[in-house]
């Protein structure tokens, strides 16, 4: 049973299966058209939240060019520890080092969101979730990295997968850590008349 009806043409400008699953879980109908632009690194001194928003807007604008008269959703999820932005690991050694740096402390998962309406109006914001990791011995980290799950994940872990064993607690949106702050996105889509709740009998 779906929860929302889709009233206007929606495009998800991301190839992330996690984002697709989140939007599909409540019954939305949408097209998937991943952005094709390169992501530049953050500028010196740039706040992680500002960088995430900038990347989300860049992706949404890239997709909107080839999808006129639709509503485009762009998103970019980053992991930040202090002011350092932790991207996807370059190799397994890098993944282990990243996870070691996060163990026993908290970090931020930030998703920049951008929605471009069918008339070109832009809405953008960042949603932040605090995630705390347990202290974990290196052998367990190496075993986790060997599964391959961290290979394409910002911060080198997936909270919705085996990486959940590392998470002591979170403060904020769980789906944001997965890759899309679903509640906030739905508020935005409702506000522009893109979706509406299914009326139950």
PDB file of C-alpha atoms in Angstrom:
ATOM      1  CA  UNK A   1       0.000   0.000   0.000  1.00  0.00           C
ATOM      2  CA  UNK A   2       1.406   3.362  -0.969  1.00  0.00           C
ATOM      3  CA  UNK A   3       1.180   6.439   1.239  1.00  0.00           C
ATOM      4  CA  UNK A   4       1.503   9.259  -1.302  1.00  0.00           C
ATOM      5  CA  UNK A   5       0.207   9.941  -4.801  1.00  0.00           C
ATOM      6  CA  UNK A   6       2.558  11.586  -7.288  1.00  0.00           C
ATOM      7  CA  UNK A   7       0.853  14.603  -8.868  1.00  0.00           C
ATOM      8  CA  UNK A   8       3.644  15.982 -11.061  1.00  0.00           C
ATOM      9  CA  UNK A   9       6.557  14.528 -13.027  1.00  0.00           C
ATOM     10  CA  UNK A  10       9.449  13.817 -10.665  1.00  0.00           C
ATOM     11  CA  UNK A  11      13.057  13.099 -11.565  1.00  0.00           C
ATOM     12  CA  UNK A  12      15.622  11.774  -9.085  1.00  0.00           C
ATOM     13  CA  UNK A  13      18.983  13.090 -10.226  1.00  0.00           C
ATOM     14  CA  UNK A  14      20.897  10.271  -8.561  1.00  0.00           C
ATOM     15  CA  UNK A  15      21.838   6.693  -9.331  1.00  0.00           C
ATOM     16  CA  UNK A  16      21.904   5.752  -5.642  1.00  0.00           C
ATOM     17  CA  UNK A  17      19.836   2.610  -5.025  1.00  0.00           C
ATOM     18  CA  UNK A  18      19.365   3.730  -1.413  1.00  0.00           C
ATOM     19  CA  UNK A  19      17.694   6.992  -2.480  1.00  0.00           C
ATOM     20  CA  UNK A  20      15.576   5.140  -5.004  1.00  0.00           C
ATOM     21  CA  UNK A  21      14.410   2.691  -2.336  1.00  0.00           C
ATOM     22  CA  UNK A  22      13.524   5.471   0.110  1.00  0.00           C
ATOM     23  CA  UNK A  23      11.349   7.367  -2.367  1.00  0.00           C
ATOM     24  CA  UNK A  24       9.779   4.161  -3.674  1.00  0.00           C
ATOM     25  CA  UNK A  25       8.960   2.961  -0.158  1.00  0.00           C
ATOM     26  CA  UNK A  26       6.144   5.487   0.198  1.00  0.00           C
ATOM     27  CA  UNK A  27       4.738   4.975  -3.273  1.00  0.00           C
ATOM     28  CA  UNK A  28       6.221   7.818  -5.315  1.00  0.00           C
ATOM     29  CA  UNK A  29       6.519   7.466  -9.081  1.00  0.00           C
ATOM     30  CA  UNK A  30       9.646   9.025 -10.529  1.00  0.00           C
ATOM     31  CA  UNK A  31      12.227   8.798 -13.254  1.00  0.00           C
ATOM     32  CA  UNK A  32      15.887   8.206 -12.463  1.00  0.00           C
ATOM     33  CA  UNK A  33      18.394  10.322 -14.366  1.00  0.00           C
ATOM     34  CA  UNK A  34      21.758  10.521 -12.590  1.00  0.00           C
ATOM     35  CA  UNK A  35      23.767  13.724 -12.855  1.00  0.00           C
ATOM     36  CA  UNK A  36      26.793  13.516 -15.131  1.00  0.00           C
ATOM     37  CA  UNK A  37      28.830  16.456 -13.816  1.00  0.00           C
ATOM     38  CA  UNK A  38      32.159  16.110 -12.048  1.00  0.00           C
ATOM     39  CA  UNK A  39      32.265  16.992  -8.349  1.00  0.00           C
ATOM     40  CA  UNK A  40      35.001  19.489  -7.484  1.00  0.00           C
ATOM     41  CA  UNK A  41      36.613  19.240  -4.039  1.00  0.00           C
ATOM     42  CA  UNK A  42      35.544  21.605  -1.290  1.00  0.00           C
ATOM     43  CA  UNK A  43      37.256  24.983  -1.251  1.00  0.00           C
ATOM     44  CA  UNK A  44      39.645  25.827   1.557  1.00  0.00           C
ATOM     45  CA  UNK A  45      37.642  26.833   4.619  1.00  0.00           C
ATOM     46  CA  UNK A  46      34.287  25.947   3.045  1.00  0.00           C
ATOM     47  CA  UNK A  47      31.762  24.669   5.580  1.00  0.00           C
ATOM     48  CA  UNK A  48      30.720  21.038   4.978  1.00  0.00           C
ATOM     49  CA  UNK A  49      27.032  22.042   4.934  1.00  0.00           C
ATOM     50  CA  UNK A  50      27.677  24.700   2.283  1.00  0.00           C
ATOM     51  CA  UNK A  51      29.663  22.247   0.178  1.00  0.00           C
ATOM     52  CA  UNK A  52      26.901  19.626   0.342  1.00  0.00           C
ATOM     53  CA  UNK A  53      24.286  22.172  -0.773  1.00  0.00           C
ATOM     54  CA  UNK A  54      26.520  23.396  -3.585  1.00  0.00           C
ATOM     55  CA  UNK A  55      27.000  19.845  -4.884  1.00  0.00           C
ATOM     56  CA  UNK A  56      23.279  19.059  -4.657  1.00  0.00           C
ATOM     57  CA  UNK A  57      22.402  22.209  -6.609  1.00  0.00           C
ATOM     58  CA  UNK A  58      25.044  21.463  -9.209  1.00  0.00           C
ATOM     59  CA  UNK A  59      23.641  17.966  -9.749  1.00  0.00           C
ATOM     60  CA  UNK A  60      20.010  19.122  -9.850  1.00  0.00           C
ATOM     61  CA  UNK A  61      20.802  21.857 -12.390  1.00  0.00           C
ATOM     62  CA  UNK A  62      22.724  19.378 -14.525  1.00  0.00           C
ATOM     63  CA  UNK A  63      19.741  17.017 -14.628  1.00  0.00           C
ATOM     64  CA  UNK A  64      17.144  19.786 -15.075  1.00  0.00           C
ATOM     65  CA  UNK A  65      18.671  20.799 -18.415  1.00  0.00           C
ATOM     66  CA  UNK A  66      17.595  17.507 -20.006  1.00  0.00           C
ATOM     67  CA  UNK A  67      14.332  17.238 -18.032  1.00  0.00           C
ATOM     68  CA  UNK A  68      12.325  20.423 -18.669  1.00  0.00           C
ATOM     69  CA  UNK A  69       8.888  20.884 -17.106  1.00  0.00           C
ATOM     70  CA  UNK A  70       9.652  18.369 -14.359  1.00  0.00           C
ATOM     71  CA  UNK A  71      10.550  18.553 -10.692  1.00  0.00           C
ATOM     72  CA  UNK A  72      14.157  17.501 -10.147  1.00  0.00           C
ATOM     73  CA  UNK A  73      15.550  16.235  -6.852  1.00  0.00           C
ATOM     74  CA  UNK A  74      19.303  16.477  -6.357  1.00  0.00           C
ATOM     75  CA  UNK A  75      21.209  15.240  -3.315  1.00  0.00           C
ATOM     76  CA  UNK A  76      24.762  14.899  -2.087  1.00  0.00           C
ATOM     77  CA  UNK A  77      25.667  13.116   1.149  1.00  0.00           C
ATOM     78  CA  UNK A  78      28.994  13.738   2.852  1.00  0.00           C
ATOM     79  CA  UNK A  79      30.585  12.708   6.128  1.00  0.00           C
ATOM     80  CA  UNK A  80      32.395  15.336   8.165  1.00  0.00           C
ATOM     81  CA  UNK A  81      34.582  14.852  11.207  1.00  0.00           C
ATOM     82  CA  UNK A  82      35.351  18.222  12.760  1.00  0.00           C
ATOM     83  CA  UNK A  83      35.803  20.312   9.606  1.00  0.00           C
ATOM     84  CA  UNK A  84      37.268  17.509   7.502  1.00  0.00           C
ATOM     85  CA  UNK A  85      35.076  16.138   4.713  1.00  0.00           C
ATOM     86  CA  UNK A  86      35.525  12.389   4.361  1.00  0.00           C
ATOM     87  CA  UNK A  87      34.780  11.179   0.862  1.00  0.00           C
ATOM     88  CA  UNK A  88      34.575   7.688  -0.552  1.00  0.00           C
ATOM     89  CA  UNK A  89      37.674   5.601   0.201  1.00  0.00           C
ATOM     90  CA  UNK A  90      40.397   5.467  -2.417  1.00  0.00           C
ATOM     91  CA  UNK A  91      41.250   1.887  -1.475  1.00  0.00           C
ATOM     92  CA  UNK A  92      40.804  -0.609   1.362  1.00  0.00           C
ATOM     93  CA  UNK A  93      43.717   0.806   3.370  1.00  0.00           C
ATOM     94  CA  UNK A  94      42.155   4.248   3.191  1.00  0.00           C
ATOM     95  CA  UNK A  95      38.792   2.794   4.282  1.00  0.00           C
ATOM     96  CA  UNK A  96      40.375   1.198   7.360  1.00  0.00           C
ATOM     97  CA  UNK A  97      42.137   4.439   8.296  1.00  0.00           C
ATOM     98  CA  UNK A  98      38.908   6.413   7.893  1.00  0.00           C
ATOM     99  CA  UNK A  99      36.963   4.011  10.114  1.00  0.00           C
ATOM    100  CA  UNK A 100      39.740   4.051  12.743  1.00  0.00           C
ATOM    101  CA  UNK A 101      39.526   7.852  12.835  1.00  0.00           C
ATOM    102  CA  UNK A 102      35.769   7.687  13.492  1.00  0.00           C
ATOM    103  CA  UNK A 103      35.781   5.008  16.196  1.00  0.00           C
ATOM    104  CA  UNK A 104      34.937   6.094  19.733  1.00  0.00           C
ATOM    105  CA  UNK A 105      33.678   9.513  18.701  1.00  0.00           C
ATOM    106  CA  UNK A 106      30.911  11.371  16.886  1.00  0.00           C
ATOM    107  CA  UNK A 107      30.814  12.652  13.336  1.00  0.00           C
ATOM    108  CA  UNK A 108      28.268  14.375  11.105  1.00  0.00           C
ATOM    109  CA  UNK A 109      26.467  12.973   8.104  1.00  0.00           C
ATOM    110  CA  UNK A 110      25.249  15.872   5.979  1.00  0.00           C
ATOM    111  CA  UNK A 111      22.963  15.623   2.974  1.00  0.00           C
ATOM    112  CA  UNK A 112      22.640  18.618   0.748  1.00  0.00           C
ATOM    113  CA  UNK A 113      19.247  18.664  -0.970  1.00  0.00           C
ATOM    114  CA  UNK A 114      18.142  20.667  -3.990  1.00  0.00           C
ATOM    115  CA  UNK A 115      14.705  20.696  -5.598  1.00  0.00           C
ATOM    116  CA  UNK A 116      14.097  22.499  -8.872  1.00  0.00           C
ATOM    117  CA  UNK A 117      10.414  22.973  -9.686  1.00  0.00           C
ATOM    118  CA  UNK A 118       8.898  22.690 -13.151  1.00  0.00           C
ATOM    119  CA  UNK A 119       9.102  26.490 -13.500  1.00  0.00           C
ATOM    120  CA  UNK A 120      12.764  26.619 -12.487  1.00  0.00           C
ATOM    121  CA  UNK A 121      12.412  27.752  -8.885  1.00  0.00           C
ATOM    122  CA  UNK A 122      15.133  26.327  -6.644  1.00  0.00           C
ATOM    123  CA  UNK A 123      14.953  25.195  -3.035  1.00  0.00           C
ATOM    124  CA  UNK A 124      18.059  23.972  -1.247  1.00  0.00           C
ATOM    125  CA  UNK A 125      19.125  23.078   2.278  1.00  0.00           C
ATOM    126  CA  UNK A 126      21.313  20.713   4.269  1.00  0.00           C
ATOM    127  CA  UNK A 127      20.171  18.169   6.840  1.00  0.00           C
ATOM    128  CA  UNK A 128      22.665  17.002   9.461  1.00  0.00           C
ATOM    129  CA  UNK A 129      22.648  13.861  11.614  1.00  0.00           C
ATOM    130  CA  UNK A 130      25.133  13.188  14.406  1.00  0.00           C
ATOM    131  CA  UNK A 131      26.451   9.616  14.408  1.00  0.00           C
ATOM    132  CA  UNK A 132      28.472   8.098  17.252  1.00  0.00           C
ATOM    133  CA  UNK A 133      30.696   5.064  16.694  1.00  0.00           C
ATOM    134  CA  UNK A 134      31.759   2.450  19.224  1.00  0.00           C
ATOM    135  CA  UNK A 135      35.407   1.795  19.926  1.00  0.00           C
ATOM    136  CA  UNK A 136      36.255  -1.077  17.610  1.00  0.00           C
ATOM    137  CA  UNK A 137      39.402  -3.146  17.249  1.00  0.00           C
ATOM    138  CA  UNK A 138      41.277  -3.035  13.979  1.00  0.00           C
ATOM    139  CA  UNK A 139      40.672  -6.720  13.203  1.00  0.00           C
ATOM    140  CA  UNK A 140      36.905  -6.146  13.050  1.00  0.00           C
ATOM    141  CA  UNK A 141      37.405  -3.058  10.880  1.00  0.00           C
ATOM    142  CA  UNK A 142      39.586  -5.028   8.460  1.00  0.00           C
ATOM    143  CA  UNK A 143      36.998  -7.806   8.308  1.00  0.00           C
ATOM    144  CA  UNK A 144      34.283  -5.264   7.565  1.00  0.00           C
ATOM    145  CA  UNK A 145      36.304  -3.548   4.844  1.00  0.00           C
ATOM    146  CA  UNK A 146      37.003  -6.975   3.304  1.00  0.00           C
ATOM    147  CA  UNK A 147      33.253  -7.406   2.706  1.00  0.00           C
ATOM    148  CA  UNK A 148      33.466  -4.652   0.097  1.00  0.00           C
ATOM    149  CA  UNK A 149      30.533  -2.741   1.535  1.00  0.00           C
ATOM    150  CA  UNK A 150      32.552   0.428   2.356  1.00  0.00           C
ATOM    151  CA  UNK A 151      34.051   0.703  -1.144  1.00  0.00           C
ATOM    152  CA  UNK A 152      31.655   3.327  -2.536  1.00  0.00           C
ATOM    153  CA  UNK A 153      30.367   4.864   0.692  1.00  0.00           C
ATOM    154  CA  UNK A 154      31.175   8.306   2.053  1.00  0.00           C
ATOM    155  CA  UNK A 155      32.832   7.746   5.400  1.00  0.00           C
ATOM    156  CA  UNK A 156      33.527   4.125   4.432  1.00  0.00           C
ATOM    157  CA  UNK A 157      30.421   2.584   6.016  1.00  0.00           C
ATOM    158  CA  UNK A 158      26.748   1.873   5.373  1.00  0.00           C
ATOM    159  CA  UNK A 159      24.415   2.291   8.354  1.00  0.00           C
ATOM    160  CA  UNK A 160      21.707   0.270   6.601  1.00  0.00           C
ATOM    161  CA  UNK A 161      24.083  -2.630   5.991  1.00  0.00           C
ATOM    162  CA  UNK A 162      26.702  -4.533   7.952  1.00  0.00           C
ATOM    163  CA  UNK A 163      28.215  -1.225   9.026  1.00  0.00           C
ATOM    164  CA  UNK A 164      25.396  -0.871  11.560  1.00  0.00           C
ATOM    165  CA  UNK A 165      27.542  -2.765  14.087  1.00  0.00           C
ATOM    166  CA  UNK A 166      29.742   0.318  14.386  1.00  0.00           C
ATOM    167  CA  UNK A 167      26.928   2.708  15.276  1.00  0.00           C
ATOM    168  CA  UNK A 168      26.433   3.347  18.981  1.00  0.00           C
ATOM    169  CA  UNK A 169      23.728   5.939  18.417  1.00  0.00           C
ATOM    170  CA  UNK A 170      22.445   8.712  16.201  1.00  0.00           C
ATOM    171  CA  UNK A 171      20.828  12.090  16.782  1.00  0.00           C
ATOM    172  CA  UNK A 172      18.675  13.188  13.873  1.00  0.00           C
ATOM    173  CA  UNK A 173      17.250  11.598  10.751  1.00  0.00           C
ATOM    174  CA  UNK A 174      18.161   7.960  10.134  1.00  0.00           C
ATOM    175  CA  UNK A 175      17.249   8.137   6.439  1.00  0.00           C
ATOM    176  CA  UNK A 176      19.598  11.104   6.117  1.00  0.00           C
ATOM    177  CA  UNK A 177      22.483   8.803   7.010  1.00  0.00           C
ATOM    178  CA  UNK A 178      21.245   6.318   4.414  1.00  0.00           C
ATOM    179  CA  UNK A 179      21.382   9.092   1.812  1.00  0.00           C
ATOM    180  CA  UNK A 180      18.179  11.151   1.778  1.00  0.00           C
ATOM    181  CA  UNK A 181      16.323  12.955   4.595  1.00  0.00           C
ATOM    182  CA  UNK A 182      12.954  11.552   3.577  1.00  0.00           C
ATOM    183  CA  UNK A 183      10.758  13.558   5.955  1.00  0.00           C
ATOM    184  CA  UNK A 184      12.280  16.891   4.904  1.00  0.00           C
ATOM    185  CA  UNK A 185      12.141  15.998   1.205  1.00  0.00           C
ATOM    186  CA  UNK A 186       8.463  15.075   1.522  1.00  0.00           C
ATOM    187  CA  UNK A 187       7.709  18.381   3.243  1.00  0.00           C
ATOM    188  CA  UNK A 188       9.301  20.149   0.283  1.00  0.00           C
ATOM    189  CA  UNK A 189       7.417  18.118  -2.315  1.00  0.00           C
ATOM    190  CA  UNK A 190       4.104  18.630  -0.523  1.00  0.00           C
ATOM    191  CA  UNK A 191       4.692  22.389  -0.309  1.00  0.00           C
ATOM    192  CA  UNK A 192       5.016  22.684  -4.108  1.00  0.00           C
ATOM    193  CA  UNK A 193       2.045  20.416  -4.824  1.00  0.00           C
ATOM    194  CA  UNK A 194       4.122  17.573  -6.244  1.00  0.00           C
ATOM    195  CA  UNK A 195       2.628  14.879  -4.032  1.00  0.00           C
ATOM    196  CA  UNK A 196      -0.402  14.346  -1.816  1.00  0.00           C
ATOM    197  CA  UNK A 197      -1.404  11.673   0.705  1.00  0.00           C
ATOM    198  CA  UNK A 198      -3.493   8.783  -0.532  1.00  0.00           C
ATOM    199  CA  UNK A 199      -7.052   9.177   0.726  1.00  0.00           C
ATOM    200  CA  UNK A 200      -8.133   6.071   2.620  1.00  0.00           C
ATOM    201  CA  UNK A 201     -11.711   4.897   2.400  1.00  0.00           C
TER     202      UNK A 201
END
